[in-house]
Every structure is written in C-alpha cells, then in structure tokens.
Short mmCIF file of C-alpha atoms in Angstrom, two decimals:
data_model
loop_
_atom_site.label_atom_id
_atom_site.label_comp_id
_atom_site.label_asym_id
_atom_site.label_seq_id
_atom_site.Cartn_x
_atom_site.Cartn_y
_atom_site.Cartn_z
CA MET A 1 0.00 0.00 0.00
CA PRO A 2 1.37 3.49 -0.85
CA PRO A 3 2.18 5.82 2.04
CA ALA A 4 -0.61 8.07 3.33
CA MET A 5 -1.01 11.20 1.26
CA PRO A 6 -2.00 14.61 2.64
CA GLY A 7 -5.54 15.66 2.08
CA CYS A 8 -8.36 13.18 2.39
CA LEU A 9 -6.91 11.24 5.27
CA LEU A 10 -9.18 8.51 6.57
CA ARG A 11 -10.55 9.69 9.91
CA HIS A 12 -13.87 8.82 11.44
CA PRO A 13 -16.54 10.03 11.25
CA MET A 14 -16.05 11.06 7.64
CA ASN A 15 -18.53 12.58 5.25
CA THR A 16 -18.33 12.70 1.47
CA ILE A 17 -18.66 16.20 0.04
CA ALA A 18 -18.47 18.06 -3.27
CA VAL A 19 -16.32 21.19 -3.23
CA VAL A 20 -17.26 23.65 -5.96
CA THR A 21 -15.49 26.64 -7.46
CA THR A 22 -15.68 28.59 -10.72
CA VAL A 23 -12.87 29.90 -12.92
CA GLY A 24 -12.68 32.02 -16.05
CA SER A 25 -11.02 29.66 -18.53
CA ARG A 26 -10.99 26.01 -19.49
CA ALA A 27 -7.19 25.91 -19.15
CA GLU A 28 -7.38 27.18 -15.55
CA ALA A 29 -10.13 24.66 -14.76
CA GLN A 30 -8.15 21.77 -16.22
CA ALA A 31 -4.95 22.78 -14.41
CA MET A 32 -6.74 23.11 -11.08
CA ALA A 33 -8.65 19.84 -11.48
CA LEU A 34 -5.48 17.94 -12.37
CA ALA A 35 -3.48 19.47 -9.52
CA LEU A 36 -6.00 18.60 -6.80
CA VAL A 37 -6.58 15.06 -8.08
CA GLU A 38 -2.83 14.45 -8.42
CA ARG A 39 -2.31 15.68 -4.84
CA ARG A 40 -5.06 13.27 -3.68
CA LEU A 41 -7.07 16.14 -2.25
CA ALA A 42 -9.96 14.94 -4.41
CA ALA A 43 -10.78 11.56 -5.89
CA CYS A 44 -12.12 13.17 -9.06
CA ALA A 45 -13.08 16.50 -10.56
CA GLN A 46 -15.68 17.44 -13.14
CA ILE A 47 -15.69 20.58 -15.27
CA ASP A 48 -18.87 22.18 -16.62
CA VAL A 49 -19.26 25.25 -18.83
CA ILE A 50 -21.75 27.66 -17.23
CA GLU A 51 -23.12 31.15 -17.78
CA SER A 52 -22.93 33.37 -14.69
CA PHE A 53 -24.69 36.57 -13.71
CA TYR A 54 -23.29 38.44 -10.71
CA THR A 55 -22.61 41.92 -9.36
CA TRP A 56 -19.02 43.15 -9.35
CA ASP A 57 -17.60 46.67 -9.20
CA GLY A 58 -21.11 48.07 -8.79
CA ALA A 59 -22.53 46.57 -11.99
CA VAL A 60 -24.25 43.39 -13.07
CA GLN A 61 -21.83 41.18 -14.96
CA ASN A 62 -22.48 38.29 -17.34
CA ALA A 63 -19.72 35.85 -18.23
CA GLN A 64 -18.98 32.32 -19.32
CA GLU A 65 -17.25 30.44 -16.52
CA PHE A 66 -16.10 26.91 -15.82
CA ARG A 67 -17.45 25.21 -12.71
CA ILE A 68 -15.20 22.59 -11.13
CA THR A 69 -16.74 20.04 -8.76
CA PHE A 70 -14.29 18.09 -6.62
CA LYS A 71 -15.47 14.84 -4.93
CA THR A 72 -13.73 14.41 -1.60
CA THR A 73 -14.25 14.07 2.15
CA ASP A 74 -14.99 16.75 4.72
CA VAL A 75 -11.70 16.28 6.56
CA SER A 76 -9.84 17.57 3.50
CA TYR A 77 -11.87 20.76 3.05
CA PRO A 78 -9.28 23.12 4.62
CA GLU A 79 -6.51 21.77 2.38
CA ILE A 80 -8.68 21.91 -0.73
CA GLU A 81 -9.71 25.48 0.03
CA ALA A 82 -6.06 26.48 0.50
CA ALA A 83 -5.05 24.77 -2.76
CA ILE A 84 -7.87 26.44 -4.70
CA LEU A 85 -6.92 29.84 -3.29
CA ALA A 86 -3.27 29.31 -4.23
CA LEU A 87 -4.15 28.35 -7.82
CA HIS A 88 -7.10 30.70 -8.44
CA SER A 89 -6.91 33.81 -10.61
CA TYR A 90 -9.97 35.56 -9.13
CA THR A 91 -9.71 38.20 -6.41
CA LEU A 92 -12.71 36.68 -4.61
CA PRO A 93 -13.25 33.09 -5.72
CA ALA A 94 -16.46 31.26 -4.93
CA ILE A 95 -15.56 28.16 -2.92
CA HIS A 96 -18.18 26.10 -1.14
CA ALA A 97 -18.99 22.52 -0.25
CA VAL A 98 -22.17 20.51 -0.22
CA PRO A 99 -22.71 17.15 1.46
CA LEU A 100 -23.22 14.18 -0.83
CA THR A 101 -26.03 12.49 1.06
CA PRO A 102 -27.50 10.09 0.58
CA ILE A 103 -24.71 8.51 -1.43
CA TYR A 104 -24.19 5.06 -2.91
CA GLY A 105 -21.92 3.29 -0.40
CA PRO A 106 -19.38 1.76 -2.80
CA TYR A 107 -18.95 5.16 -4.51
CA ALA A 108 -18.34 6.89 -1.16
CA GLN A 109 -15.78 4.20 -0.31
CA TRP A 110 -14.06 4.74 -3.67
CA ILE A 111 -13.79 8.47 -2.97
CA ALA A 112 -12.38 7.87 0.52
CA LYS A 113 -9.95 5.22 -0.75
CA HIS A 114 -8.55 7.41 -3.53
CA CYS A 115 -8.23 10.45 -1.30
CA ALA A 116 -6.28 8.32 1.19
CA GLY A 117 -3.74 7.38 -1.48
CA GLU A 118 -4.86 3.76 -1.72
CA GLY A 119 -6.17 3.51 -5.28
CA LEU A 120 -5.23 4.43 -8.79
#
C-alpha cells in the first residue's frame, strides 16, 4: 500500500462532500482539477461550462465560466480550500462545499480510498 497522502486522510466520522469553485477559462479549470486530483485532495473533478450573472464593481456582470466540482471528504476541506486559493486567478473566488447524502456506499468508499492514497 502506498504511504498516506496529505488531504483526504481517513478519519472517522467522515462525510463525502463536493467542493465547488468557478474559474474564467478552461485551461485554468483543467490545471486546477489535475493538480487537486494528483495531490489526492480529491478523488475526481468534473468541469462544466456555465453562464454566470453576478454583481461586481457596482454593476451586473455576465460571463462564461467553468465550474469545477471536486469529490472528496470533509476532513480535506481546509486543504482543498487552501489549494484552490493558491491556484485561483480571481480576487474573490467562490468556494463552497455541499454534502453528498444520501450517497451510494461503494462510490463513497471509492472516494475515501482514492483520497487516502490507496487507489489508482
């Protein structure tokens, strides 16, 4: 078995979560997704193209963005947030997590296993 990796360390109780952020380009989304999965902070990441409306600098903005959803465990949230902040180009990035409940048990185990550095 490989040595324990930082990030999604197996601790109990553990909850499976999805951490979500948005970025301004596909290249930034791909680089961030790859970095967090390679570091075992997330078992997987999905990228979606979205259209966003928001207020910034006193005006309503409209832009194409790329939403990245990272599947991970709640114990790794602080490390994922720090990694996203270090890689993000936005001044104020949206970063939030939602619980994945209910969740299919074998899928939750797969997420936990990969975040613990046990699977490839």
